[in-house]
XYZ file of C-alpha atoms in Angstrom:
476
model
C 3.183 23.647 34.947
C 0.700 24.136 37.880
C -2.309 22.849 36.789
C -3.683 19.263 37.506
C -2.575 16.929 35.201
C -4.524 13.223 34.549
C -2.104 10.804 35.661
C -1.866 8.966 32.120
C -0.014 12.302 30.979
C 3.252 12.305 29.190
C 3.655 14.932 31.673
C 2.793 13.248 34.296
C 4.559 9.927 34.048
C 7.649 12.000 33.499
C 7.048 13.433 36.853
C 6.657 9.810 38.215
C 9.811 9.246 36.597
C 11.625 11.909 38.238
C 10.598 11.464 41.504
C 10.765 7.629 42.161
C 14.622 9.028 40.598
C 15.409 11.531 42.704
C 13.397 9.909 45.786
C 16.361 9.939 48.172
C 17.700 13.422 47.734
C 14.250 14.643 48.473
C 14.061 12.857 51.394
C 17.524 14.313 52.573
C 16.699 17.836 51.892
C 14.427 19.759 49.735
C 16.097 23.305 48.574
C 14.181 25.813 47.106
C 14.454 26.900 43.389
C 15.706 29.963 44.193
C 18.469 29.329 46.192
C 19.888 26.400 43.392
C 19.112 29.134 40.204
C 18.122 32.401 41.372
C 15.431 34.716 39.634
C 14.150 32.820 36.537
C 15.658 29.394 37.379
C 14.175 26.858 35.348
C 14.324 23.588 37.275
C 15.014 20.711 35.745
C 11.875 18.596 36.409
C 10.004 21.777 34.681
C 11.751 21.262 31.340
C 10.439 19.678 27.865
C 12.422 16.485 27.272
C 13.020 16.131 23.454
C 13.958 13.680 21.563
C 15.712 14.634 18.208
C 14.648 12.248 14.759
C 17.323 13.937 12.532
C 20.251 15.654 14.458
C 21.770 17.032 11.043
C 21.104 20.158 8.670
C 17.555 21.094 9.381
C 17.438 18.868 12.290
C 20.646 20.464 13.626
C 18.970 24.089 13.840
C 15.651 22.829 15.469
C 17.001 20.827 18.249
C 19.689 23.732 18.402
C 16.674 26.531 18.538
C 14.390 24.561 21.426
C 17.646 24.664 23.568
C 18.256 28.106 23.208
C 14.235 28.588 24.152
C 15.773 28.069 27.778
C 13.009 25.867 29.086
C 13.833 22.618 26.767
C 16.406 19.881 27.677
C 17.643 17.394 24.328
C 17.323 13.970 26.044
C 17.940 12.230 23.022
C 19.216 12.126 19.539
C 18.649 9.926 16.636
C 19.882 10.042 12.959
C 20.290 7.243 10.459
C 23.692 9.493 9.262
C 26.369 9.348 12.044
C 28.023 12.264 9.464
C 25.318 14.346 9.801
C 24.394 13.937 13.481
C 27.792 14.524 14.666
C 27.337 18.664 15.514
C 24.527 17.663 17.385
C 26.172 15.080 19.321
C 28.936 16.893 20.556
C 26.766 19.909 21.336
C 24.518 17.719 23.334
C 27.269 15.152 24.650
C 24.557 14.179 27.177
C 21.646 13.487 24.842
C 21.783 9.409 24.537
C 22.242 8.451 20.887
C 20.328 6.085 18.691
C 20.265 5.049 14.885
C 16.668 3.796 14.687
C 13.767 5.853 16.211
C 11.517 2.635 16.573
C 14.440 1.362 19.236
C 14.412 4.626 20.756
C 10.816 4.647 21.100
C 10.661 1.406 22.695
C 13.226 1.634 25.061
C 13.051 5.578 26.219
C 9.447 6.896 25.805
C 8.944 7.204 29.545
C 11.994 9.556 29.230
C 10.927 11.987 27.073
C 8.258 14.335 26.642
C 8.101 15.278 22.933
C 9.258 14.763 19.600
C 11.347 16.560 17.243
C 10.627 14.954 13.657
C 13.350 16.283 10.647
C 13.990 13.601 8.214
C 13.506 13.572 4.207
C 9.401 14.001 3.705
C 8.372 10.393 3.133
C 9.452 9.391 6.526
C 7.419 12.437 8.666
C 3.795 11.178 9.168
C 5.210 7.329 10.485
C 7.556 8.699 12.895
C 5.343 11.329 14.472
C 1.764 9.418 14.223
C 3.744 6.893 16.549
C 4.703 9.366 18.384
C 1.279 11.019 18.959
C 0.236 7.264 19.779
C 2.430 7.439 22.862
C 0.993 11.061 23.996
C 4.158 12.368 22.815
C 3.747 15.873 21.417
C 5.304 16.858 17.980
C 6.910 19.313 16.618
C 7.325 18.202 12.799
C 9.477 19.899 9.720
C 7.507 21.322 6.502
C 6.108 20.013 4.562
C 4.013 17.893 7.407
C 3.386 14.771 4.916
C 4.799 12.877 1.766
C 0.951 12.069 1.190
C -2.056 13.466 1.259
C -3.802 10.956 3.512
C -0.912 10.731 6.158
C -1.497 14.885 6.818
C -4.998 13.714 6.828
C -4.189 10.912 9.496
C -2.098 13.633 11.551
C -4.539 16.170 11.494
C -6.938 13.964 13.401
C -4.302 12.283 15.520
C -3.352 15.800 16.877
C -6.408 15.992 18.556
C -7.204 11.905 19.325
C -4.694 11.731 21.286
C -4.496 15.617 22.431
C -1.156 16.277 21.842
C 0.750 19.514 21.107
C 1.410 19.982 17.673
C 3.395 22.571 15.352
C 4.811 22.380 11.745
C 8.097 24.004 10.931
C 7.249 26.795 8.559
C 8.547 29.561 11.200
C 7.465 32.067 8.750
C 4.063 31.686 10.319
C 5.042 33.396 13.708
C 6.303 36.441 11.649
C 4.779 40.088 12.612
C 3.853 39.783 8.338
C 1.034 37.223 8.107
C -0.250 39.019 10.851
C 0.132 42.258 9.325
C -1.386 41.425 6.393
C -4.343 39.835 8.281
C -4.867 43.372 9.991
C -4.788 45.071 7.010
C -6.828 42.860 4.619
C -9.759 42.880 7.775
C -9.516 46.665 6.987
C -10.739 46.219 3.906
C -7.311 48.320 2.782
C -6.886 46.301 -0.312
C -10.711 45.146 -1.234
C -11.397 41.588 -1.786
C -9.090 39.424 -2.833
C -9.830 37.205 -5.674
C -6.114 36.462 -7.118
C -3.122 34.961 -5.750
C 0.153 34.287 -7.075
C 3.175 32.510 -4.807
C 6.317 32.026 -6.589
C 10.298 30.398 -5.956
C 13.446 30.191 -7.318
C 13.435 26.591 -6.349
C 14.762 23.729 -7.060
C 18.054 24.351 -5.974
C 18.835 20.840 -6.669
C 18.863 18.754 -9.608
C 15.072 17.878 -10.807
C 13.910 16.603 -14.795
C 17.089 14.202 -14.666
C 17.335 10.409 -15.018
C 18.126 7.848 -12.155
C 21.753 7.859 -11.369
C 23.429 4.731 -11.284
C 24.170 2.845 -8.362
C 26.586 3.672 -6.173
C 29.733 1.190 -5.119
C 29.228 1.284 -2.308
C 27.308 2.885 0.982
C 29.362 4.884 3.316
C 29.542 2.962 6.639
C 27.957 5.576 8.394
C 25.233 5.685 6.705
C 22.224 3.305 7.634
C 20.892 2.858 3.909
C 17.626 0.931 4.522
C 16.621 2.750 7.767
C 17.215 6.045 5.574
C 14.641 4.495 3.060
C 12.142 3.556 5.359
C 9.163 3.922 3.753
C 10.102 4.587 0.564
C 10.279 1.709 -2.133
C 13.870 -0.542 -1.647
C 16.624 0.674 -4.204
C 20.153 0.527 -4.382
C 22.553 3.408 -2.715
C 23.102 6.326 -4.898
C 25.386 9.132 -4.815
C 24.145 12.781 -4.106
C 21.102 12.090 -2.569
C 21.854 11.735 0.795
C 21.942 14.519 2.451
C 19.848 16.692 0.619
C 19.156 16.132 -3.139
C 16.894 13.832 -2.599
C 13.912 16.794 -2.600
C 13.491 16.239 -6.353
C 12.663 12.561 -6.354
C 8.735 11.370 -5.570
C 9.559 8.456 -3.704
C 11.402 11.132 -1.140
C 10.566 14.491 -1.392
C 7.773 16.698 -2.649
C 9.523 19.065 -5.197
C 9.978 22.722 -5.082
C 6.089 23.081 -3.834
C 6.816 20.692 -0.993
C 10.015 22.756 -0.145
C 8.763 26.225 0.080
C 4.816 25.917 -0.776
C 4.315 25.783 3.262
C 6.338 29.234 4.046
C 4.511 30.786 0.596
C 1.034 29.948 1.128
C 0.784 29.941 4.702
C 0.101 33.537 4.114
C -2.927 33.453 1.930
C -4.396 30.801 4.204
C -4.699 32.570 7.357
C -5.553 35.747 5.879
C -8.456 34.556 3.804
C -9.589 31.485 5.707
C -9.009 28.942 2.838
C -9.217 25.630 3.722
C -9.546 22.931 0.563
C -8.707 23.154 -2.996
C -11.856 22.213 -5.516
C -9.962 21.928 -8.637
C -6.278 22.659 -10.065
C -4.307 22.278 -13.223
C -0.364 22.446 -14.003
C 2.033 22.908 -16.545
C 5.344 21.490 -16.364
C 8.836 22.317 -17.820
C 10.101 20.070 -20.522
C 13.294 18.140 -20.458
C 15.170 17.648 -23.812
C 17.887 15.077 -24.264
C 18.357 15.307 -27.842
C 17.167 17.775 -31.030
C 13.385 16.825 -30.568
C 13.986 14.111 -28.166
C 12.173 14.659 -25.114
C 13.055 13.197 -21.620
C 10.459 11.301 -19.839
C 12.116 11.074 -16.105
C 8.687 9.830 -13.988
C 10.940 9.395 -10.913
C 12.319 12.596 -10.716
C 10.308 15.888 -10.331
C 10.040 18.358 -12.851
C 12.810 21.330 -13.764
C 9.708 24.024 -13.173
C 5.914 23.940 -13.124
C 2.583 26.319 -13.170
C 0.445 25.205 -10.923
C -3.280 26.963 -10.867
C -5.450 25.846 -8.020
C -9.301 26.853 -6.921
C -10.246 27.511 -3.532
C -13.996 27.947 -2.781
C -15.479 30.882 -1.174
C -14.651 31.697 2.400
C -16.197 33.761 5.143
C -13.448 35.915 4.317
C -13.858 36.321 0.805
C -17.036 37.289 -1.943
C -16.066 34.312 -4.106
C -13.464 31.619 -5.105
C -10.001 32.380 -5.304
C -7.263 31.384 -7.305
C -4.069 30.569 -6.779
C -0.872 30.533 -9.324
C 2.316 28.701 -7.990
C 4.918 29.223 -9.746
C 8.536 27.548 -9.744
C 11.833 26.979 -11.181
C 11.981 30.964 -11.567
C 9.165 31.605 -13.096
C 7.588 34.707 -11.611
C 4.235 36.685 -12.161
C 4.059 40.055 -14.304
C 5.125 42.725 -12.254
C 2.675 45.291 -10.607
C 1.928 48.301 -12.690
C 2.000 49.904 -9.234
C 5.827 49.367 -8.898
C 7.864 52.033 -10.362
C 10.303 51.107 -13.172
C 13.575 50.397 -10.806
C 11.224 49.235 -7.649
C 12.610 45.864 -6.863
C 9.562 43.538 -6.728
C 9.370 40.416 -3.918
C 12.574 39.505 -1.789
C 16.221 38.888 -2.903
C 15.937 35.476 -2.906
C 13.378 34.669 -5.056
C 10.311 34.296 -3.432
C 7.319 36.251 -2.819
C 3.781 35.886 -2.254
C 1.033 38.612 -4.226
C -2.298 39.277 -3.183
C -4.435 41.374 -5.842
C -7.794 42.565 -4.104
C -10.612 44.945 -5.698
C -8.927 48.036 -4.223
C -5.396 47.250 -4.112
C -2.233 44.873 -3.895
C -0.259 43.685 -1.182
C 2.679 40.996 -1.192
C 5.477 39.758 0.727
C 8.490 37.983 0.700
C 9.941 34.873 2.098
C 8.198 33.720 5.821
C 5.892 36.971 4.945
C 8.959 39.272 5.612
C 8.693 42.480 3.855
C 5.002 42.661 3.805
C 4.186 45.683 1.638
C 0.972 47.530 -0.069
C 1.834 49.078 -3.411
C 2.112 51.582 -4.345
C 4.711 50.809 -1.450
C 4.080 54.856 -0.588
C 0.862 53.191 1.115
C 2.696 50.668 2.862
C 4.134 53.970 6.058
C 0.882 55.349 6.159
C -1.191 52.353 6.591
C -4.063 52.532 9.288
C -5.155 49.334 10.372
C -6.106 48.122 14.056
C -4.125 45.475 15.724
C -6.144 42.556 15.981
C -3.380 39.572 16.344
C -1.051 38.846 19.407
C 2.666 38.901 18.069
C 4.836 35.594 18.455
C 7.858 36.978 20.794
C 10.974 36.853 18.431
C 8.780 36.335 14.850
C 10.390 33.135 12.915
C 12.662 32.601 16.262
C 10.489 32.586 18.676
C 8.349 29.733 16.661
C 10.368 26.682 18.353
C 9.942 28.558 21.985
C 6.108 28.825 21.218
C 5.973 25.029 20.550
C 7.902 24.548 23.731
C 5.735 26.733 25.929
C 2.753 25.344 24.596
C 3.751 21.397 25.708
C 4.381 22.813 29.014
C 1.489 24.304 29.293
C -0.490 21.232 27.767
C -2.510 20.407 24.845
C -5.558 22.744 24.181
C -3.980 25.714 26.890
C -2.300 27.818 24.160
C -2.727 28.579 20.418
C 0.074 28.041 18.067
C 1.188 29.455 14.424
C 1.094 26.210 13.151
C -0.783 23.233 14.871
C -1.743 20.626 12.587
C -5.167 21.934 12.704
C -3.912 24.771 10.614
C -0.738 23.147 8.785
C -2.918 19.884 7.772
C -4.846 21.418 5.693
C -2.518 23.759 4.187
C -0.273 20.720 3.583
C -3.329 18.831 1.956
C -3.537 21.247 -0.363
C 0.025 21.621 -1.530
C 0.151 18.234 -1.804
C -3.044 18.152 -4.210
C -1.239 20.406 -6.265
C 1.219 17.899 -6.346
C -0.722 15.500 -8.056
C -1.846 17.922 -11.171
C 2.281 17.961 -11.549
C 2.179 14.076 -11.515
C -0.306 13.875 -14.181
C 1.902 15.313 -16.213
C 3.637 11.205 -16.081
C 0.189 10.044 -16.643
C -0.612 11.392 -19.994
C -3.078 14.323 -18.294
C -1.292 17.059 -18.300
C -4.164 19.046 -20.165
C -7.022 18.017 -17.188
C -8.553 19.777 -14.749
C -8.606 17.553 -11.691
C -11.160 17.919 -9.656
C -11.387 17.171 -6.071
C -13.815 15.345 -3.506
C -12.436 16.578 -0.424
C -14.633 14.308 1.779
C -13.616 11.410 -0.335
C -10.368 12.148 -0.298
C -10.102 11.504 -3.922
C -9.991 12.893 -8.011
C -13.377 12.734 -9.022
C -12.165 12.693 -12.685
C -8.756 11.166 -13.588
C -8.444 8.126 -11.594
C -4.918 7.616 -12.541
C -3.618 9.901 -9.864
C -5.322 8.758 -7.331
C -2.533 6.364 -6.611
C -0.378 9.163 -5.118
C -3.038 9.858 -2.403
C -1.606 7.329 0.057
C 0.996 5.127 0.093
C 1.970 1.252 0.613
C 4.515 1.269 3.224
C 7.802 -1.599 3.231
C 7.009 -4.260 5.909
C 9.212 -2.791 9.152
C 7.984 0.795 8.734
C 3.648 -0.047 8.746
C 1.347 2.094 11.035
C 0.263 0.529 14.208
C -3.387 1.821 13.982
């Protein structure tokens, strides 16, 4: 980093840091970078200092990927699951360790420079809006929020307190969304009035009752700082590490899971922004010969989601959008031929039907394709969009460059300005799935997006925002 900095910086008091540090081996000699690393040397005091909130799973592959980037250092690591944060820890022996990333914060935020954020949903917006409120930059896992109003909050904080932002749905640095940009901007496919997005998820239980409690909690396990925000309840079994996806007071479903690597797509390449209305089916859940489960806790086995997105500058009119999960998929193209395999091998895809033509893709927007896929090798389109170096990969190195560089200096897949809104309106698809619970499963629910707020069904307004636990409040 060359340019000037403002001396209230995260950059810059790290730099303070490191030189009232290394004060007396300055003043003994000063060697230049090239002799210490050679062509390419990275020195030390040029690196992004991250701190790591979730070192396991998910976590584990993030901190892992910044690393590997070549121009990050892990300062820290922090993980409620001693279990799952042990990989981590011996990779990064060096990285100080803590179980509580309010400690952490409080003792070490002149030692680090950003903020790696992968815990279950409902914990995201807390940990990285505190971190944004101490100029930290964030890098935070999909989807960005539990609640509507916290990607809201984090939308604005991004640029309040003009730090560098990115979600992780790496898909969005693929060559694909780009390619499919290029070629909708070519008019190759006409305008696009119909989309359909569609997973094999859940992969984990969903439509089940609340297990019982558990015995006991395994010691390495902090139970209550796991919960954080999330209502107090007993230990269970199975949903620590990863099961926990299907429960509301957690996760965000099968939508939350893979709606931000499905729909990502559709977003950039016709400039949506809100949703004005959407409606949902729901699978049902039978316990006994016409005896049907009512599990509001718990997610639901599969769901139909239909959502409205007004017109764009990209598009004649509205647009809708069909989500589809638990398997459920969308007829198949007449264009495909009979043993054409349609959308990726595992399960998800993402269709666009214009007034000229198709086009869809696969997981991350691999595989983007025009059908008839003949089409897809003669396609003449102009390249409009800069490529992300490495696609999917080179997504954590982008996020990395750009906090070196410093806020505003580069644009990235993902900043909160795009994944905010995109999150908003997975999560207001959410709440036509919720009103299945609420005895409105056959309502259209229409949406003030000023307001923040169903116009029409006030029951489900409840799921909009939160009460947080006392211990885990935001600090406006």
């Amino acid at each position: 980093m060359t340019e000037e900095q403002d001396k209230s910086t995260p950059d810059a008091s790290r730099r303070d840091f490191l030189k009232k540090g290394t004060l007396a081996a300055a003043s003994f000699m000063i060697v230049p970078r090239f002799v210490l690393g050679g062509k390419g040397f990275i020195a030390p005091s040029d690196k992004l200092l991250i701190a790591g909130v979730g070192a396991g799973g998910k976590g584990q592959s993030d901190i892992a990927n910044f690393y590997k980037s070549g121009k990050a250092e892990i300062a820290f690591l922090c993980d409620v699951d001693d279990r799952r944060s042990a990989n981590s820890r011996a990779k990064f022996p060096k990285a100080k360790y803590y179980k509580d990333w309010r400690e952490m914060y409080d003792k070490e935020s002149k030692h680090f420079d950003a903020v790696s954020v992968s815990t279950p949903d409902h914990n995201h917006a807390l940990i990285a809006y505190h971190a944004m409120q101490l100029g930290k930059h964030v890098y935070v896992q999909k989807p960005l929020t539990h609640d509507i109003w916290e990607a809201r909050l984090l939308t604005e904080a991004a640029k309040k307190y003009k730090v560098v932002t990115q979600m992780g749905n790496q898909g969005s640095s693929n060559d694909g969304t780009r390619l499919m940009s290029e070629w909708y901007d070519a008019d190759l496919i006409g305008d696009v009035h119909t989309i359909y997005c569609w997973t094999n998820r859940p992969v984990w239980p969903q439509g089940i009752a609340w297990p019982q409690p558990a015995k006991e909690i395994p010691k390495e396990l902090d139970w209550n700082l796991w919960l954080g925000t999330a209502p107090k309840k007993d230990y269970v079994d199975k949903l620590v590490p990863f099961n926990w996806r299907g429960w509301w007071d957690y996760g965000t479903g099968a939508l939350g899971d893979m709606g931000c690597h499905l729909v990502e797509a559709p977003f950039r390449v016709l400039g949506l922004q809100y949703v004005k209305d959407v409606q949902a089916s729901v699978g049902s859940v039978y316990v006994d010969e016409f005896k049907q489960g009512h599990f509001p806790e718990s997610c639901p086995p599969s769901s139909h989601i239909t959502l409205t997105f007004p017109k764009t500058e990209k598009t004649k009119g509205d647009v809708t959008m069909h989500w589809m999960d638990g398997g459920i998929m969308p007829e198949r193209p007449v264009e495909l031929e009979a043993n054409e395999k349609f959308g990726g091998e595992e399960g998800n895809g993402t269709l666009f039907i214009g007034t000229k033509g198709k086009m869809y893709a696969s997981t991350y927007s691999d595989a983007a394709t025009l059908l008839p896929k003949s089409l897809t090798a003669s396609a003449n389109a102009p390249q409009k969009w800069k490529r992300v170096p490495g696609g999917a990969e080179g997504h954590y190195a982008q996020w990395v460059e750009g906090c070196l560089a410093g806020y505003g200096k580069t644009e990235l897949s993902s900043s909160f300005d795009k994944a905010g809104p995109l999150t908003e309106a997975l999560l207001m698809a959410n709440l036509a799935v919720r009103g299945h619970d609420l005895k409105g499963g056959q309502v259209k629910l229409l949406w003030d997006n000023k307001a923040m707020k169903v116009t029409n069904f006030e029951d489900v307004n409840q799921y909009i925002q939160r009460d947080y636990p006392d211990g885990f409040k935001l600090k406006a």
